[in-house]
XYZ file of C-alpha atoms in Angstrom:
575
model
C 311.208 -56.785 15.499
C 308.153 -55.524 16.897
C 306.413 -55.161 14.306
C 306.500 -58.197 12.698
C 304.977 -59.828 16.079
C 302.053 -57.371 15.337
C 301.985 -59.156 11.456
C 302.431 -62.521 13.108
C 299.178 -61.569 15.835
C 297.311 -60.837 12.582
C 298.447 -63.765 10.635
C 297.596 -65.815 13.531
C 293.682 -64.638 13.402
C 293.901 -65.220 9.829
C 294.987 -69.063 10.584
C 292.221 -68.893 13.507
C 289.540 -67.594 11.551
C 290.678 -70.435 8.567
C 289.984 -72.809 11.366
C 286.275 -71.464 11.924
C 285.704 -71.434 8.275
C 286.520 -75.237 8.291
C 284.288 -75.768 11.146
C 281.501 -74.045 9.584
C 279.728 -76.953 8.331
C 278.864 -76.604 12.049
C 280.983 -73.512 12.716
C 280.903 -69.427 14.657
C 281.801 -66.456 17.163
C 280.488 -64.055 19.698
C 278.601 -61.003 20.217
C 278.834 -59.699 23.232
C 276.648 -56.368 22.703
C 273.002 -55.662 23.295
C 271.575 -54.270 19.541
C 266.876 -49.037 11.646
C 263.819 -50.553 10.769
C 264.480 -53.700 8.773
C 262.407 -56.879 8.810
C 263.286 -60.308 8.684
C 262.850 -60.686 4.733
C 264.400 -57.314 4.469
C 261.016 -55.732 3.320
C 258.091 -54.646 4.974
C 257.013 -57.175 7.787
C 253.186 -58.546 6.859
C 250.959 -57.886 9.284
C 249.510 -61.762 9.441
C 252.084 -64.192 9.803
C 251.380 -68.001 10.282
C 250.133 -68.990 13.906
C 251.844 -72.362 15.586
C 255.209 -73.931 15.472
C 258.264 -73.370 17.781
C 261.348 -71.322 17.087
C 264.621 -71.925 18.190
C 267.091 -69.389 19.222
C 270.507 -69.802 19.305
C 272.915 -68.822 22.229
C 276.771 -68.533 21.989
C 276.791 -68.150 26.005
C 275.351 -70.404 28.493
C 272.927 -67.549 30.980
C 274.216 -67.076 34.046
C 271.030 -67.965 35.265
C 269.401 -65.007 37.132
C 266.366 -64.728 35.009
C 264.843 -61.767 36.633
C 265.365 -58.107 35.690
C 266.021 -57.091 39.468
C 269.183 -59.368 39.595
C 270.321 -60.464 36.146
C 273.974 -58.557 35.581
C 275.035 -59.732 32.229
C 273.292 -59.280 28.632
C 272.807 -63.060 28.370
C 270.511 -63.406 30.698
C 268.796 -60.279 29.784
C 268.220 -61.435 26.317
C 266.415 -64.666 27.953
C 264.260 -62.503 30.242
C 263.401 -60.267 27.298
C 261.664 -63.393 26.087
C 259.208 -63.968 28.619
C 259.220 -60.838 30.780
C 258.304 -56.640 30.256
C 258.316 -53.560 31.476
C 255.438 -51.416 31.645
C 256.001 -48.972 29.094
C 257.841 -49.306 25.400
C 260.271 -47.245 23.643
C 259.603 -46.031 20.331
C 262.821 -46.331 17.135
C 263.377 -42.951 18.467
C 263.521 -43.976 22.036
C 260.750 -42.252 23.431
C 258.607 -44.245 25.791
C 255.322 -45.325 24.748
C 252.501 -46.668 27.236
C 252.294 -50.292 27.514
C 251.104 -51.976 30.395
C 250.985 -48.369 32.375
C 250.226 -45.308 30.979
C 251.384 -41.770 32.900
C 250.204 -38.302 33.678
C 251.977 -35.797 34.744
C 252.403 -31.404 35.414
C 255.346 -30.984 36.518
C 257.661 -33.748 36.221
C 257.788 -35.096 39.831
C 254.720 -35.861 40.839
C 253.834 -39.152 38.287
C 250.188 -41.082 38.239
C 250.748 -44.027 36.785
C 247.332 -46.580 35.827
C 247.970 -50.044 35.036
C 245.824 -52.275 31.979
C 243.315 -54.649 34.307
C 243.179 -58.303 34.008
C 247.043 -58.201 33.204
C 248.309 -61.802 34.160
C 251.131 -63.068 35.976
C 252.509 -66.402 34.086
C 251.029 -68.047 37.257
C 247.719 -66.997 36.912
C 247.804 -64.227 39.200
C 246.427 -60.750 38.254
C 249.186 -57.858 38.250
C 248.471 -54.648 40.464
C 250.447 -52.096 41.689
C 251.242 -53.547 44.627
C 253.720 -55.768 42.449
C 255.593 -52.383 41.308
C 255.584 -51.302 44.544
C 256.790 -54.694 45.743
C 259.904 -54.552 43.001
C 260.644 -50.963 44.096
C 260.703 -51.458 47.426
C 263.114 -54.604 47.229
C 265.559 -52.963 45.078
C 265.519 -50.679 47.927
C 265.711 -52.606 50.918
C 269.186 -52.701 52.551
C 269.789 -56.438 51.624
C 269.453 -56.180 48.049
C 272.216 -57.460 46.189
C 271.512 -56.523 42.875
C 272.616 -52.981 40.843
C 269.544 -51.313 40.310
C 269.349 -49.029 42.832
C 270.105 -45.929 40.780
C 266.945 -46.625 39.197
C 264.955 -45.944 42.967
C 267.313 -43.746 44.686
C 265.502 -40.636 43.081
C 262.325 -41.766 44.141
C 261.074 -39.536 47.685
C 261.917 -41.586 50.576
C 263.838 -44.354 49.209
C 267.312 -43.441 50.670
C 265.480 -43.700 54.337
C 264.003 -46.925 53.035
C 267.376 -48.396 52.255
C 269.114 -46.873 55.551
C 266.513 -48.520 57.698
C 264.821 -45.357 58.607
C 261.829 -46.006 57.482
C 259.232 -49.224 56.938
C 258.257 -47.948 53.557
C 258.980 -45.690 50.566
C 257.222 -42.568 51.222
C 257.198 -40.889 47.641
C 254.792 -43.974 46.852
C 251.511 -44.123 46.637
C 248.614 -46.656 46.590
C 245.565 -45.105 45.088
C 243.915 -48.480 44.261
C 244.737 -51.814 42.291
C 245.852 -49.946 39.057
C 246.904 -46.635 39.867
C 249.963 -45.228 41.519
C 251.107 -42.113 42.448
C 255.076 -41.363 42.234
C 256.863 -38.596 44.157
C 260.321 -37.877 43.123
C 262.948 -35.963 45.135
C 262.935 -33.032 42.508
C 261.574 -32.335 38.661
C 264.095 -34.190 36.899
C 263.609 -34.401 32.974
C 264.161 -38.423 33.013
C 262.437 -39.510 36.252
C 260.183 -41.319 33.493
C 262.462 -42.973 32.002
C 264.869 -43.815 34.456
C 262.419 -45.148 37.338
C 262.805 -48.895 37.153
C 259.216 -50.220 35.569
C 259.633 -53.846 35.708
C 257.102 -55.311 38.610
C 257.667 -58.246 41.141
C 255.636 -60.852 41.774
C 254.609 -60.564 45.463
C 252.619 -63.730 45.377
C 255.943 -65.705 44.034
C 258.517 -64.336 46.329
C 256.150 -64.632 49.336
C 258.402 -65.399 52.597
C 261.089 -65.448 50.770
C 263.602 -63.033 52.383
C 265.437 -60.444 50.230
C 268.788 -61.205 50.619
C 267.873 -64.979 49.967
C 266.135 -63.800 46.364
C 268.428 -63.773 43.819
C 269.635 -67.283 44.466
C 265.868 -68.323 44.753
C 264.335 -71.216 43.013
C 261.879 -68.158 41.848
C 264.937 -66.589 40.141
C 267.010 -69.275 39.062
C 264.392 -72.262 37.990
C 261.181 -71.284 37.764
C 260.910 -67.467 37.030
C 257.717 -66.173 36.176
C 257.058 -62.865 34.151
C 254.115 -60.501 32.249
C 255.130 -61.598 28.541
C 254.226 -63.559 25.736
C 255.958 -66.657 26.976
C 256.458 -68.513 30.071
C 258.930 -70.547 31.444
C 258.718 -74.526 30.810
C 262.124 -75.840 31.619
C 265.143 -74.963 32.370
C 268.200 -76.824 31.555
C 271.838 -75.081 33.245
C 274.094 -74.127 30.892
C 272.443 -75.916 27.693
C 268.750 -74.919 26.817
C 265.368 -73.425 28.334
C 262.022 -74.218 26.297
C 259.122 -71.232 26.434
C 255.432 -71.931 25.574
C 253.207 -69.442 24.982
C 250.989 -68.234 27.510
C 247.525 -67.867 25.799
C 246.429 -65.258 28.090
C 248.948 -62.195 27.430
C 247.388 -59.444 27.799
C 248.268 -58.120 24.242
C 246.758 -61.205 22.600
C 248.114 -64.598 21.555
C 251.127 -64.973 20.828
C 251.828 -66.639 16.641
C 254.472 -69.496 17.861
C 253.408 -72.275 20.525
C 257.199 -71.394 22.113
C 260.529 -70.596 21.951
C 263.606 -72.951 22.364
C 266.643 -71.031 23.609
C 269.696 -73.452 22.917
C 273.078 -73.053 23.873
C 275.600 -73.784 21.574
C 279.425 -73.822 21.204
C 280.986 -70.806 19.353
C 282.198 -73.311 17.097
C 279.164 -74.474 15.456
C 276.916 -71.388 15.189
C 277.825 -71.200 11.342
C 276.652 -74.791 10.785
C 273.661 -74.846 12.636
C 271.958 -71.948 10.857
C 273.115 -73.881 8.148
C 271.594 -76.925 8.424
C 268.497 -75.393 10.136
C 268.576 -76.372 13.783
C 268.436 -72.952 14.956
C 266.277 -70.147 13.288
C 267.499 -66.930 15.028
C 270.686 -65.939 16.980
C 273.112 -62.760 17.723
C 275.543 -63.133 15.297
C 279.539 -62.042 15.879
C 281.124 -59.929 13.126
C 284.031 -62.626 12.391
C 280.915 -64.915 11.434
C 279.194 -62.448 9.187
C 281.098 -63.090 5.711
C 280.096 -66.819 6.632
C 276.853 -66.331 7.325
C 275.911 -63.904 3.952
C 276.487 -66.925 1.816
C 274.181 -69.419 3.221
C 271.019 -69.841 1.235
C 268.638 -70.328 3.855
C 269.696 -67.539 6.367
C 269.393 -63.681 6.426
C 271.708 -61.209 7.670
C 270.486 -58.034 8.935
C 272.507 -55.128 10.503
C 270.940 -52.136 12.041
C 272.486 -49.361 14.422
C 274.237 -50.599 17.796
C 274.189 -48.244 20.972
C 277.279 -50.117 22.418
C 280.711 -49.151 22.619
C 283.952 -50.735 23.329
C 286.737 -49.625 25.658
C 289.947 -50.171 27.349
C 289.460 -49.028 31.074
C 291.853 -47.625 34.150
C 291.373 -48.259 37.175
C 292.255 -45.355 38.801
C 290.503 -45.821 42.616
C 288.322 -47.909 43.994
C 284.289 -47.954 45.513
C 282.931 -47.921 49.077
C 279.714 -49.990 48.362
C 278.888 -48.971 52.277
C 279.437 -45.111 51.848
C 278.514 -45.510 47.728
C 281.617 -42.957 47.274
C 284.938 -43.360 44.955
C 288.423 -42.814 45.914
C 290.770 -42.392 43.263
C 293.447 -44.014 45.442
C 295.096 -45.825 42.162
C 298.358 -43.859 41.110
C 300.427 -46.254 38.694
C 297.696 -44.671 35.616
C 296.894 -41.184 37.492
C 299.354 -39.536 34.748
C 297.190 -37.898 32.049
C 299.650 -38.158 29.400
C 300.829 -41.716 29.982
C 296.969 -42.428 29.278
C 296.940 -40.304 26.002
C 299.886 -42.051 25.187
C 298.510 -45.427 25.439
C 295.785 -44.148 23.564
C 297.567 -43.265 20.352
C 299.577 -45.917 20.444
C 296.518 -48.180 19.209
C 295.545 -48.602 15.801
C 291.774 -48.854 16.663
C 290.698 -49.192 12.529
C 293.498 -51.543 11.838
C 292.030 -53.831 14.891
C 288.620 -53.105 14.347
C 289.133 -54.451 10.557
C 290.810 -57.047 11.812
C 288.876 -58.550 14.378
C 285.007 -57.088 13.290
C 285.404 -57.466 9.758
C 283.499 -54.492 8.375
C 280.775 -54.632 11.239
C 282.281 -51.360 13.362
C 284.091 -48.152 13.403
C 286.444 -46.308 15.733
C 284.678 -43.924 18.362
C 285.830 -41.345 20.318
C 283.824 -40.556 23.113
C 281.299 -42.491 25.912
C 278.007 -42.272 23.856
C 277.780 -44.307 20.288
C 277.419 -42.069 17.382
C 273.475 -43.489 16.570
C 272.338 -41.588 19.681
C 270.630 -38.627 19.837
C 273.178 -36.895 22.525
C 276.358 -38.085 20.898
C 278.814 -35.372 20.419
C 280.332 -34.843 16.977
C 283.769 -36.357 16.872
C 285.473 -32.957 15.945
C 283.762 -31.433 19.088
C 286.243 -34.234 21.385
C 289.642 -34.961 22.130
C 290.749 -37.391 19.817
C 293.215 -39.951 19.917
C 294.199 -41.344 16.637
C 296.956 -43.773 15.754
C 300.199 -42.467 16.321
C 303.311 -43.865 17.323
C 305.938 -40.785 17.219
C 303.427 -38.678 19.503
C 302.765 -41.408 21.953
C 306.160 -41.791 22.397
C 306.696 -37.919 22.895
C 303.980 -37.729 25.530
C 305.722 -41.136 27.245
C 308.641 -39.068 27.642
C 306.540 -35.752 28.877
C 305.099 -37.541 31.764
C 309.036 -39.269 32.628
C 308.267 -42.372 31.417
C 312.149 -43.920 29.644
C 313.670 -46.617 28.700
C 316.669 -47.056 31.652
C 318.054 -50.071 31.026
C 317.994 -50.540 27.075
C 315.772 -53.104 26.864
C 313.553 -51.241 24.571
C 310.616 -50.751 27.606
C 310.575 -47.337 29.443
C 310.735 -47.991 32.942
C 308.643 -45.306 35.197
C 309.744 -42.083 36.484
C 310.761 -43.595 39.249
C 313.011 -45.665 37.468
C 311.420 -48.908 38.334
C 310.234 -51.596 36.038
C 306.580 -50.645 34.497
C 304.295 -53.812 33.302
C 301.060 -52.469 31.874
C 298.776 -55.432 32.761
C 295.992 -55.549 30.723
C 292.993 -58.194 31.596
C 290.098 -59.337 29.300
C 287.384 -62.171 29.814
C 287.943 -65.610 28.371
C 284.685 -67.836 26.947
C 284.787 -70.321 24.536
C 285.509 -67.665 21.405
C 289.053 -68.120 20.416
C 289.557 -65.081 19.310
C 289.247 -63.309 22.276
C 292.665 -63.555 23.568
C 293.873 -62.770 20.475
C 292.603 -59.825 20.067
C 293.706 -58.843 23.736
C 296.780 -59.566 22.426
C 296.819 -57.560 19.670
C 295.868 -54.523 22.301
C 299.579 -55.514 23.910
C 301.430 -55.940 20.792
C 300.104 -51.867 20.132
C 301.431 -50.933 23.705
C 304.682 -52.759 23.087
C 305.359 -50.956 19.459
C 305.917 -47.952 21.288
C 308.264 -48.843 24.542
C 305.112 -50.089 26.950
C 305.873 -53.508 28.674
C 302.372 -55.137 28.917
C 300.838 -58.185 29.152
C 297.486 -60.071 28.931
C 295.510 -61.666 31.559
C 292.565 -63.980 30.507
C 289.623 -64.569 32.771
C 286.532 -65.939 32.685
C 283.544 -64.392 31.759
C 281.501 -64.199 34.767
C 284.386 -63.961 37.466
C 286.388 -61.194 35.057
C 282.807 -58.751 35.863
C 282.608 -59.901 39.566
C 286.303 -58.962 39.917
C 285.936 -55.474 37.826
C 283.025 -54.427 40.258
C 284.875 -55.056 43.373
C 288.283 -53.562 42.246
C 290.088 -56.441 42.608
C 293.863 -55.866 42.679
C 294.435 -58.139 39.608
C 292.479 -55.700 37.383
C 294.396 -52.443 35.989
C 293.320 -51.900 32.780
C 290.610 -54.093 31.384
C 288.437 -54.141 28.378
C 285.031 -53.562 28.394
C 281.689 -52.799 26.343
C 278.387 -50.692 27.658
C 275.132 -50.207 26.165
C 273.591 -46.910 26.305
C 269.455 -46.886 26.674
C 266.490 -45.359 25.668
C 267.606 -42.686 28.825
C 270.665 -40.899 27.368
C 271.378 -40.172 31.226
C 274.948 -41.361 31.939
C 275.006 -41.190 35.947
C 274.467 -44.579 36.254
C 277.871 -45.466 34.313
C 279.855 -41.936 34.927
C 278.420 -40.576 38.675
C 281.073 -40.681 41.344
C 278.617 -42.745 43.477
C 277.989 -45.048 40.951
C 279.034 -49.350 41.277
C 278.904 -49.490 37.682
C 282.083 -46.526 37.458
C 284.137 -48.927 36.699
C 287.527 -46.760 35.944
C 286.690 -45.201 39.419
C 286.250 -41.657 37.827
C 285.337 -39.226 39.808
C 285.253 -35.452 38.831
C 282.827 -32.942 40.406
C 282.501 -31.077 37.120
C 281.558 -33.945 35.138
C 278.867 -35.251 38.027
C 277.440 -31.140 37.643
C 276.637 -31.436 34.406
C 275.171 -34.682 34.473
C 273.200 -33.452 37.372
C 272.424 -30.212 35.121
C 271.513 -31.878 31.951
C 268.142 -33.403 34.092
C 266.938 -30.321 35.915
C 264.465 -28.975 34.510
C 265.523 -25.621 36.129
C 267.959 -25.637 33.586
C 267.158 -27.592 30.735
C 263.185 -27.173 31.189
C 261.606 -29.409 28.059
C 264.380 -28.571 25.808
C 265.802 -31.602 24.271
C 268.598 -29.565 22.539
C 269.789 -27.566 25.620
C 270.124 -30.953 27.106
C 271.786 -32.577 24.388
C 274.507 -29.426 24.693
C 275.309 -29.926 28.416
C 276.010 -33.894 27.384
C 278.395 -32.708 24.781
C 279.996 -30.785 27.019
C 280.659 -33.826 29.252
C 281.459 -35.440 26.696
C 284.705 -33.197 25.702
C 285.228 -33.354 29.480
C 285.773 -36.925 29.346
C 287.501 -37.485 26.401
C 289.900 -34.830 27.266
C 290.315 -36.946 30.861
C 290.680 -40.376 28.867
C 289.669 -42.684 32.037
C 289.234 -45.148 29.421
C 290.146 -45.185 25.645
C 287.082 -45.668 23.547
C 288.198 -48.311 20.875
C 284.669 -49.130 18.479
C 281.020 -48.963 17.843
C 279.431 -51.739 16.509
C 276.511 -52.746 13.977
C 274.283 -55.176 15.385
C 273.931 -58.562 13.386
C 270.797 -60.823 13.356
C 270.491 -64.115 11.404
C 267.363 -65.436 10.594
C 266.676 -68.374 8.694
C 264.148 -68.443 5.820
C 261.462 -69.631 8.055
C 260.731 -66.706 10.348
C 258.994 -64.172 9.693
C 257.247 -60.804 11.491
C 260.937 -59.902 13.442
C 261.488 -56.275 13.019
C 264.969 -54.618 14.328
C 265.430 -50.749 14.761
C 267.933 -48.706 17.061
C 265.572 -49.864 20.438
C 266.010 -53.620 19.254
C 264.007 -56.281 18.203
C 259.822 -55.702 18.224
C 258.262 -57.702 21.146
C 258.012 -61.622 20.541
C 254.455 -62.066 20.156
C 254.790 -60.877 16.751
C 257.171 -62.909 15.523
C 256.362 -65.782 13.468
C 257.359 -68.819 11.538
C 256.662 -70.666 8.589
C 256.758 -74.514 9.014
């Protein structure tokens, strides 16, 4: 009985994806990742690429519209800022930084100089010092920001006085002149580089503008400006934003004369690239097979650093103290987590629902980074039914009644609710519910709760009742350093883990007391976490994914490796 409503679920996506296929003459998906080596012709990228015309890149969900990298919180946005906007140093395929706009010295690894390239331009005309870094530092800092970057200050010397109102300034910085800085951390760390936040403010734009008033400021929202090779034209909620090129980047002029971002239904992705009226987009796996067999389009994969995930919530987060409780008991029982672990069929679904474009994975790091522990080094969980059932009836969980659901050890009835956001890609919820049908196959009542995109995250973050276990995806950076997603005073702990082992090792895999230079010794104390966690299962780790460009025929000079795409100036197009 059972399983033949897993066979219908499947059959359903079949029918669904049918229904795609037919609206591909305008038709598509969703990719909700961030993204070696390959170009956009699939050989080596020429170095001279036609100058002039305007690209147009294609969108499957509408920004929320905090276009600056202070405030934005989903990957939508961050794509758009990307666009027009930088940080001051690169990272390399390897994900190593490179100088960019800064360049660093330093002996001992908390003591930084930074010096800045002069006659750097703001989109507004304005030359950048770093009084703008110091300006973005010190609002991430200030007590009334209400954005998530303060892990990436907090290590900085004097920045947790800053933010407690204790002092009028951040005393680890300093001001040598217009283009060099001087950073003190709070210890040697091995990644204060790479984890200090390195995208500048414009003071002269957010002039009188209060802190707590910034992210919903006109300077955010409508008329952001940045460092890169575009600026900001127009801004249309919801439906498109036009770049033009701003001829005085500092790394030279920029090929196109701008950038059309366009919003589109996840119905008509497939028929767009099609017919030419977009040149470049993210694509979704379930669009892929499509998307291979159009003429005038490229597909090109390259390795992902995102994972997917079911979550627990297992406490909840003080934002005022920054501390976790784990204060959640109906998933506190280890086994009835392992349990719902092998009880999915992660390759079955992954075939099903990312058609060749992932793999299972089976810890919190994807398998194309340099710290990812080998999966025979972990606590697995593969598909199986008989033991999930066994370790159900370990931890007391039974069926009572006879209805075929085990009821608690309590005795009472137990609903596994499972929630997962909603946008306009129909196969969303169906793949939620395939998640369900696996829990069900082996005695767990559960059900599925759709939400929508941008309230589903709001409600995650602030452990809203209604959220028990929830799916999820995370990108890992150029920084292999998980604090920010794994530290037990971290917002963006979303399971609400919190295990003082686990935050030791993180803490020991950056000093340098312990680690020194030595990448390898590092890499070792982050595999040992990494057996921690998976032996802990505070979430289930479900897939890795490629990531999937299309390009039409006419662009040329876009390069993809493990960091991403290569900066936009380069990229070109043919008219």
């Amino acid at each position: 009985m059972k399983k033949k409503s897993l066979q219908l679920l499947m059959i359903m996506l079949l029918i669904l994806s049918a229904f795609l296929a037919a609206c591909s003459s305008d038709s598509s998906s969703e990719n909700e990742n961030e993204t070696g080596g390959e170009t956009s012709d699939g050989e080596e990228g020429s170095e001279e690429g036609a100058s002039g015309g305007t690209l147009t890149y294609g969108f499957e969900s509408a920004p929320e519209g905090l276009f600056n990298p202070a405030f934005y919180g989903i990957v939508t946005d961050a794509d758009v800022i990307d666009l027009f906007d930088e940080a001051l140093f690169t990272y390399d395929e390897n994900l190593q930084p490179e100088p960019g706009i800064a360049s660093w010295e330093t002996e001992d690894n908390k003591v930084f100089t930074f010096t800045f390239e002069q006659g750097v331009m703001w989109h507004d005309g304005v030359e950048l010092t770093v009084e703008d870094w110091v300006f973005a530092l010190e609002t991430i800092a200030h007590p009334d920001y209400d954005g998530s970057r303060y892990a990436n200050v907090q290590t900085i010397e004097g920045a947790p006085a800053f933010r407690e109102g204790e002092a009028d300034s951040i005393s680890g910085l300093n001001v040598v002149d217009e283009y060099t800085l001087e950073i003190t951390f709070d210890e040697a760390r091995v990644n204060n580089l790479v984890n200090v936040w390195s995208y500048p403010m414009s003071r002269a734009q957010f002039e009188g503008i209060e802190v707590a008033d910034m992210s919903a400021s006109e300077q955010v929202r409508q008329n952001p400006v940045g460092l890169g090779a575009f600026k900001v034209d127009n801004i249309v909620p919801g439906e498109s934003i036009e770049l033009v090129k701003f001829e005085d980047y500092w790394r030279g002029e920029p090929k196109l004369d701008g950038i059309n971002i366009r919003v589109l239904d996840s119905s008509t992705v497939v028929g767009a690239l099609g017919q030419g009226d977009i040149d470049m987009i993210s694509l979704a796996p379930v669009n892929g097979e499509e998307v291979e067999a159009l003429d005038n389009v490229e597909v090109i994969t390259y390795p992902g650093l995102s994972y997917y995930y079911v979550g627990f919530k297992l406490g909840t987060f003080n934002s005022e103290t920054n501390e976790i409780t784990e204060d959640k008991e109906k998933y506190a029982d280890l086994n009835l987590r392992k349990a719902m672990a092998h009880a999915i069929n992660r390759q079955e679904w992954i075939d099903a629902f990312f058609f060749g474009y992932g793999s299972p994975v089976d810890g919190p790091v994807p398998s194309s980074h340099w710290i990812a522990a080998d999966s025979a080094d972990l606590s697995t969980y593969e598909y199986d039914p008989e033991k999930a059932k066994e370790l159900l009836a370990e931890a007391g969980y039974e069926d009572v009644n006879g209805d075929g659901f085990v009821e608690d050890p309590n005795g009472d009835e137990f609903i596994a609710k499972f929630s997962h956001y909603q946008t306009t890609n129909p196969t969303f919820e169906t793949r939620a519910q395939a998640i369900v049908q696996y829990w069900q196959e082996v005695g767990i009542q559960a059900e599925v709760e759709m939400t929508e995109v941008n309230l589903y995250y709001d409600m995650v973050e602030k452990d809203d009742p209604a959220i028990e276990t929830f799916f999820g995806g995370w990108s890992t950076g150029a920084d292999p350093d998980p604090t920010g997603l794994w530290g037990s005073d971290q917002i963006w702990n979303y399971p609400r883990y919190k295990n003082e082992e686990s935050d030791k090792l993180l803490a020991d895999a950056l000093n340098i007391e312990v680690v020194g230079d030595d990448e390898e010794a590092r890499a070792e104390i982050y595999k040992e976490w990494q057996q921690l966690i998976s032996e802990d299962v505070p979430m289930i780790f479900i897939a890795e994914l490629q990531e999937i460009a299309a390009l039409s025929s006419r662009v040329d000079n876009v390069t993809y490796d493990v960091s991403g795409p290569n900066l936009p100036y380069e990229w070109s197009v043919t008219e």
